[in-house]
Amino acid sequence: MQRILVADVGGTNCRMGSFRLEGTSLTLECSARISSSGLENGQDLFFALAEGLRLSPEQAGAVVIGLAGPVDGQKGSLTNGRLRVDLADISPLPAAGRCLLLNDFILQAYATLTPPGVQALHVAGPAQKNDGSADAVSSGEEEGGLIKGVHSGNIHAVIGAGTGLGAASLLLSEQGRPVAVPSEAGHAAFAFLGKEEQDYGRALCKGLERPFASAENVLCGQGLSTLHYYLTGRMLHPSQVGDSALSRDTPTLHWYARFLGRFCRGWILSTLCREGLWIAGGVAAANPLCVSCQSFSEALYADSGDVMSLLQCVPVRLVTDTDSGLWGGAYAGAALLQDSECM
């Protein structure tokens, strides 16, 4: 038995979990959550892990850190926060330096192969692939086991809106372990269609003092408040927008769902994720109407022409387990430990 510690650090919350690895089976032993605002460096983060999980990181077989921001080797930072991590400055590291620093949506990509991904709610497209391969991806030696025998050429994709907007994909191959591919798609320019949307886009850009609005500006954080204010004249905190306007039938819900559906459509076409798109992140998980209302599906399949058959064959799922990033980190940590044993 080995233990894996995971920290999934977002712009608002830092989730932490301790997993037990026995053979190929992962079990979540305990988890904790703190605010990310008090974290400034790697030592702060490792101290929080030790305090929150009551286990020293040096005693773990592996430690996996996911950051909602750019990661380059041993260095990474939060896009919407003060935290800066450099593994070279942390001492002592876990045994034999078995520590991974990854973008948080790399964790979410791996999570599609774990219980939160398998148990995600179907919201659009076929419930399973016609050839049964969706079921094959969802099966393991036992619940939480490392997935083996996936089919060559399959791709999973994942997006998630919260404080920021993340997107990644997972390449599945019979020749080796699944490989997660990061992206910065959330920072690409967002397309507003029609006069009403374009008027809003101009107002949003004026407020941002930028020449264009990114998908993150539209779908995350302050973007929720700005959209609701534009439509209603009421300025609310992003969390209040969810409670008052995304949980029931309102203009804000339908505009937001349309924007989210459009981004999902673009990400499906960009990744060719025939095995499915998983929608993670706090906004949709807390407000499932964002992906179940008609405005979402209309935008997902709008004016699709020659690509309609591709879009309609992709299962779209909603991840409701807020610990999904922890499970994805544990999957990555287990793979690291297996690799080290084979050396």
Coordinates of C-alpha atoms in Angstrom, one line a residue:
M1 CA 0.0 0.0 0.0
Q2 CA 1.2 3.5 -0.9
R3 CA -0.3 6.9 -0.2
I4 CA -0.8 9.8 -2.6
L5 CA -1.4 13.3 -1.6
V6 CA -3.2 15.7 -4.0
A7 CA -3.7 19.5 -4.0
D8 CA -6.1 20.9 -6.6
V9 CA -5.6 24.7 -6.3
G10 CA -8.1 27.0 -8.0
G11 CA -8.5 30.7 -7.9
T12 CA -11.0 30.5 -5.0
N13 CA -10.6 27.1 -3.3
C14 CA -7.7 24.7 -2.6
R15 CA -9.0 21.1 -2.4
M16 CA -6.7 18.5 -0.8
G17 CA -7.0 14.8 -0.6
S18 CA -5.2 11.7 0.7
F19 CA -5.5 8.5 -1.4
R20 CA -4.5 4.9 -0.7
L21 CA -3.1 3.0 -3.6
E22 CA -3.3 -0.8 -3.3
G23 CA -2.4 -2.6 -6.5
T24 CA -4.3 -0.6 -9.1
S25 CA -7.1 0.4 -6.8
L26 CA -7.4 4.0 -5.5
T27 CA -9.4 4.9 -2.4
L28 CA -10.0 8.5 -1.2
E29 CA -9.2 8.4 2.5
C30 CA -9.9 12.0 3.5
S31 CA -10.2 15.4 2.0
A32 CA -10.1 19.0 3.1
R33 CA -10.7 22.5 1.6
I34 CA -9.3 25.9 2.3
S35 CA -9.3 29.3 0.7
S36 CA -6.5 29.8 -1.9
S37 CA -6.1 33.4 -1.0
G38 CA -3.7 32.7 1.9
L39 CA -1.3 30.7 -0.3
E40 CA 1.7 32.5 -1.7
N41 CA 4.4 29.9 -2.3
G42 CA 5.1 26.2 -2.4
Q43 CA 6.1 26.0 1.3
D44 CA 2.7 27.5 2.2
L45 CA 1.0 24.8 0.1
F46 CA 2.9 21.9 1.6
F47 CA 2.2 23.2 5.1
A48 CA -1.5 23.4 4.2
L49 CA -1.4 19.8 3.0
A50 CA 0.2 18.6 6.2
E51 CA -2.3 20.6 8.4
G52 CA -5.4 19.8 6.4
L53 CA -4.7 16.1 5.9
R54 CA -2.8 15.5 9.1
L55 CA 0.0 13.7 7.1
S56 CA 3.4 15.0 6.3
P57 CA 4.0 15.2 2.5
E58 CA 7.5 13.6 3.0
Q59 CA 5.7 10.4 4.3
A60 CA 3.7 10.1 1.0
G61 CA 4.7 7.9 -1.9
A62 CA 3.8 10.8 -4.2
V63 CA 2.5 14.3 -4.1
V64 CA 0.5 15.8 -7.0
I65 CA -0.2 19.5 -7.3
G66 CA -2.7 21.0 -9.8
L67 CA -2.6 24.7 -10.4
A68 CA -5.3 26.8 -12.2
G69 CA -2.7 28.5 -14.3
P70 CA 0.4 28.1 -16.4
V71 CA 2.9 25.3 -15.4
D72 CA 6.4 24.9 -16.9
G73 CA 8.3 21.9 -15.5
Q74 CA 8.8 22.5 -11.8
K75 CA 7.4 26.1 -11.8
G76 CA 3.8 27.2 -11.9
S77 CA 1.4 30.0 -10.8
L78 CA -2.2 30.8 -10.3
T79 CA -3.8 32.9 -13.0
N80 CA -6.3 34.4 -10.6
G81 CA -4.3 34.3 -7.3
R82 CA -1.0 35.1 -5.6
L83 CA 0.4 31.5 -5.4
R84 CA 3.7 30.9 -7.1
V85 CA 5.2 27.4 -6.8
D86 CA 8.8 26.3 -7.6
L87 CA 9.4 22.7 -6.5
A88 CA 13.2 23.4 -6.4
D89 CA 12.5 25.7 -3.4
I90 CA 10.6 23.0 -1.4
S91 CA 12.5 20.9 1.0
P92 CA 12.2 18.1 1.8
L93 CA 10.2 16.7 -1.2
P94 CA 8.6 13.3 -1.0
A95 CA 10.7 10.2 -1.2
A96 CA 12.9 10.1 -4.3
G97 CA 11.4 13.4 -5.4
R98 CA 8.1 11.9 -6.6
C99 CA 6.2 15.1 -6.9
L100 CA 4.2 16.3 -9.9
L101 CA 3.3 19.9 -10.7
L102 CA 0.5 20.1 -13.3
N103 CA -2.1 22.4 -14.7
D104 CA -5.4 21.8 -12.9
F105 CA -7.2 20.7 -16.1
I106 CA -4.6 18.0 -16.7
L107 CA -6.0 16.6 -13.4
Q108 CA -9.6 17.0 -14.8
A109 CA -8.6 15.2 -18.0
Y110 CA -7.3 12.2 -16.0
A111 CA -10.4 12.4 -13.8
T112 CA -12.6 11.3 -16.7
L113 CA -11.0 7.8 -16.2
T114 CA -11.9 7.7 -12.5
P115 CA -15.2 7.3 -10.6
P116 CA -16.3 11.0 -10.9
G117 CA -15.9 10.8 -14.6
V118 CA -17.6 7.4 -15.0
Q119 CA -20.5 8.6 -12.8
A120 CA -20.9 12.0 -14.6
L121 CA -24.4 12.8 -15.7
H122 CA -25.3 12.5 -19.4
V123 CA -26.7 15.8 -20.7
A124 CA -26.4 15.6 -24.5
G125 CA -25.5 13.3 -27.4
P126 CA -25.7 9.5 -27.2
A127 CA -25.6 8.0 -23.7
Q128 CA -22.9 5.6 -25.0
K129 CA -21.0 5.1 -28.2
N130 CA -22.8 2.7 -30.6
D131 CA -19.7 0.3 -30.6
G132 CA -19.8 0.2 -26.8
S133 CA -16.4 1.9 -26.4
A134 CA -17.8 4.4 -23.9
D135 CA -18.5 1.5 -21.6
A136 CA -15.0 0.1 -22.2
V137 CA -13.4 3.4 -21.1
S138 CA -15.6 3.4 -18.0
S139 CA -14.6 -0.1 -16.9
G140 CA -11.6 -1.0 -14.7
E141 CA -10.4 -3.9 -12.7
E142 CA -12.5 -2.5 -9.9
E143 CA -14.0 0.9 -9.0
G144 CA -11.2 3.4 -8.8
G145 CA -8.7 1.1 -10.6
L146 CA -6.3 2.3 -13.2
I147 CA -8.0 2.0 -16.6
K148 CA -6.4 -0.5 -19.0
G149 CA -7.1 -1.7 -22.6
V150 CA -8.6 1.5 -24.0
H151 CA -9.0 1.7 -27.8
S152 CA -6.5 3.4 -30.1
G153 CA -7.2 6.9 -31.3
N154 CA -9.9 7.8 -28.8
I155 CA -10.0 11.3 -27.2
H156 CA -11.7 12.6 -24.1
A157 CA -12.1 16.4 -23.7
V158 CA -12.9 18.4 -20.6
I159 CA -13.9 22.0 -20.0
G160 CA -14.8 23.8 -16.8
A161 CA -15.9 27.3 -15.7
G162 CA -15.3 28.6 -12.2
T163 CA -13.1 31.5 -11.1
G164 CA -11.3 30.8 -14.4
L165 CA -12.0 28.7 -17.5
G166 CA -10.0 25.5 -18.1
A167 CA -9.9 23.1 -21.1
A168 CA -7.8 20.0 -21.8
S169 CA -8.0 16.7 -23.7
L170 CA -6.9 13.2 -23.0
L171 CA -5.4 10.9 -25.7
L172 CA -6.1 7.2 -25.3
S173 CA -3.9 4.6 -26.9
E174 CA -3.4 0.9 -26.7
Q175 CA 0.3 1.4 -27.0
G176 CA 0.8 3.3 -23.7
R177 CA -0.8 5.1 -20.8
P178 CA -3.3 7.9 -21.5
V179 CA -1.7 11.3 -22.1
A180 CA -3.3 14.5 -21.0
V181 CA -2.8 17.6 -23.2
P182 CA -3.2 21.1 -21.7
S183 CA -4.5 24.2 -23.4
E184 CA -5.1 27.9 -22.9
A185 CA -8.4 27.8 -24.9
G186 CA -10.1 29.9 -22.2
H187 CA -8.0 32.9 -23.2
A188 CA -9.0 32.7 -26.9
A189 CA -11.3 35.4 -28.2
F190 CA -15.0 34.6 -27.8
A191 CA -17.4 35.0 -30.8
F192 CA -20.5 37.1 -30.2
L193 CA -23.3 36.4 -32.8
G194 CA -26.0 38.8 -33.9
K195 CA -26.7 42.4 -32.9
E196 CA -27.8 41.8 -29.4
E197 CA -24.7 39.7 -28.5
Q198 CA -22.4 42.1 -30.3
D199 CA -23.8 45.0 -28.4
Y200 CA -23.1 43.2 -25.2
G201 CA -19.6 42.2 -26.4
R202 CA -18.8 45.9 -27.0
A203 CA -20.0 46.8 -23.6
L204 CA -18.0 44.0 -22.0
C205 CA -14.8 45.0 -23.9
K206 CA -15.3 48.6 -22.8
G207 CA -15.5 47.5 -19.2
L208 CA -12.4 45.3 -19.5
E209 CA -10.5 48.0 -21.4
R210 CA -9.5 45.3 -23.9
P211 CA -9.9 45.0 -27.7
F212 CA -11.6 41.6 -27.3
A213 CA -13.2 39.5 -24.7
S214 CA -11.9 36.0 -24.0
A215 CA -14.1 33.0 -23.3
E216 CA -12.9 33.2 -19.7
N217 CA -14.1 36.9 -19.5
V218 CA -17.5 35.7 -20.7
L219 CA -18.1 32.5 -18.8
C220 CA -16.2 33.0 -15.5
G221 CA -16.1 35.0 -12.3
Q222 CA -16.8 38.7 -13.0
G223 CA -18.2 37.8 -16.4
L224 CA -21.2 36.3 -14.6
S225 CA -21.7 39.6 -12.7
T226 CA -21.3 41.7 -15.8
L227 CA -23.8 39.6 -17.9
H228 CA -26.4 39.8 -15.2
Y229 CA -25.9 43.5 -14.7
Y230 CA -26.2 44.1 -18.5
L231 CA -29.5 42.2 -18.6
T232 CA -31.1 43.3 -15.4
G233 CA -29.3 46.4 -14.1
R234 CA -28.5 44.5 -10.8
M235 CA -24.8 44.0 -9.9
L236 CA -24.3 40.8 -7.9
H237 CA -21.3 38.8 -6.8
P238 CA -20.7 35.8 -9.2
S239 CA -21.9 33.3 -6.6
Q240 CA -25.1 35.4 -6.1
V241 CA -25.7 35.3 -9.8
G242 CA -25.7 31.5 -9.7
D243 CA -28.1 31.4 -6.8
S244 CA -30.6 34.0 -8.1
A245 CA -30.3 33.7 -11.9
L246 CA -28.8 30.4 -13.1
S247 CA -30.9 28.1 -10.9
R248 CA -34.2 29.1 -12.6
D249 CA -35.6 30.3 -15.9
T250 CA -34.2 33.8 -16.4
P251 CA -32.7 35.7 -19.3
T252 CA -29.3 35.4 -17.6
L253 CA -29.6 31.7 -17.6
H254 CA -30.4 31.5 -21.3
W255 CA -27.7 33.9 -22.4
Y256 CA -25.1 32.1 -20.2
A257 CA -26.2 28.6 -21.4
R258 CA -26.0 29.8 -25.0
F259 CA -22.5 31.1 -24.5
L260 CA -21.4 27.9 -22.6
G261 CA -22.9 25.7 -25.4
R262 CA -21.0 27.6 -28.0
F263 CA -17.7 27.2 -26.2
C264 CA -18.4 23.5 -25.8
R265 CA -19.2 23.2 -29.5
G266 CA -15.9 24.8 -30.4
W267 CA -13.9 22.6 -28.1
I268 CA -15.5 19.4 -29.4
L269 CA -14.6 20.4 -33.0
S270 CA -11.1 21.5 -31.9
T271 CA -10.3 18.2 -30.1
L272 CA -12.4 15.7 -32.1
C273 CA -13.3 14.1 -28.8
R274 CA -15.4 11.3 -30.1
E275 CA -15.3 9.5 -26.7
G276 CA -17.0 12.5 -25.0
L277 CA -16.9 15.9 -23.5
W278 CA -16.9 16.3 -19.7
I279 CA -18.1 19.6 -18.3
A280 CA -16.5 20.2 -14.9
G281 CA -16.1 23.4 -12.9
G282 CA -18.1 25.0 -10.1
V283 CA -20.6 27.0 -12.2
A284 CA -22.2 24.1 -14.1
A285 CA -22.0 21.7 -11.2
A286 CA -23.8 24.1 -8.9
N287 CA -26.3 25.2 -11.6
P288 CA -27.0 22.2 -13.8
L289 CA -29.7 24.1 -15.7
C290 CA -26.8 25.8 -17.6
V291 CA -26.3 22.5 -19.5
S292 CA -29.8 21.0 -19.4
C293 CA -31.8 23.9 -20.7
Q294 CA -32.7 24.2 -24.4
S295 CA -30.5 27.2 -24.9
F296 CA -27.4 25.1 -24.2
S297 CA -28.3 22.4 -26.7
E298 CA -29.4 24.9 -29.4
A299 CA -26.0 26.6 -29.2
L300 CA -24.2 23.2 -29.1
Y301 CA -25.7 22.1 -32.4
A302 CA -26.4 25.5 -34.0
D303 CA -26.0 25.8 -37.8
S304 CA -23.7 22.8 -37.8
G305 CA -24.0 21.8 -41.4
D306 CA -21.4 19.2 -42.4
V307 CA -20.2 18.7 -38.8
M308 CA -23.7 18.0 -37.3
S309 CA -23.1 14.2 -37.5
L310 CA -19.8 14.6 -35.5
L311 CA -21.4 16.8 -32.9
Q312 CA -24.4 14.5 -32.4
C313 CA -22.2 11.4 -31.9
V314 CA -20.2 12.9 -29.0
P315 CA -21.6 12.2 -25.5
V316 CA -21.6 15.3 -23.3
R317 CA -21.5 14.7 -19.5
L318 CA -21.7 16.9 -16.4
V319 CA -19.2 16.2 -13.6
T320 CA -21.0 16.7 -10.3
D321 CA -18.3 15.5 -7.9
T322 CA -16.3 18.6 -6.8
D323 CA -13.4 16.2 -5.8
S324 CA -12.9 15.2 -9.5
G325 CA -9.6 17.0 -9.7
L326 CA -8.3 15.2 -6.7
W327 CA -9.2 11.8 -8.3
G328 CA -7.4 12.9 -11.5
G329 CA -4.3 13.9 -9.5
A330 CA -4.4 10.6 -7.7
Y331 CA -4.5 8.8 -11.1
A332 CA -1.4 10.7 -12.3
G333 CA 0.3 10.0 -9.0
A334 CA -0.4 6.3 -9.3
A335 CA 1.0 6.2 -12.8
L336 CA 4.2 7.9 -11.5
L337 CA 4.6 5.3 -8.8
Q338 CA 4.1 2.5 -11.2
D339 CA 6.7 4.0 -13.6
S340 CA 9.2 4.3 -10.7
E341 CA 8.7 0.7 -9.7
C342 CA 9.4 -0.5 -13.3
M343 CA 12.7 1.4 -13.5

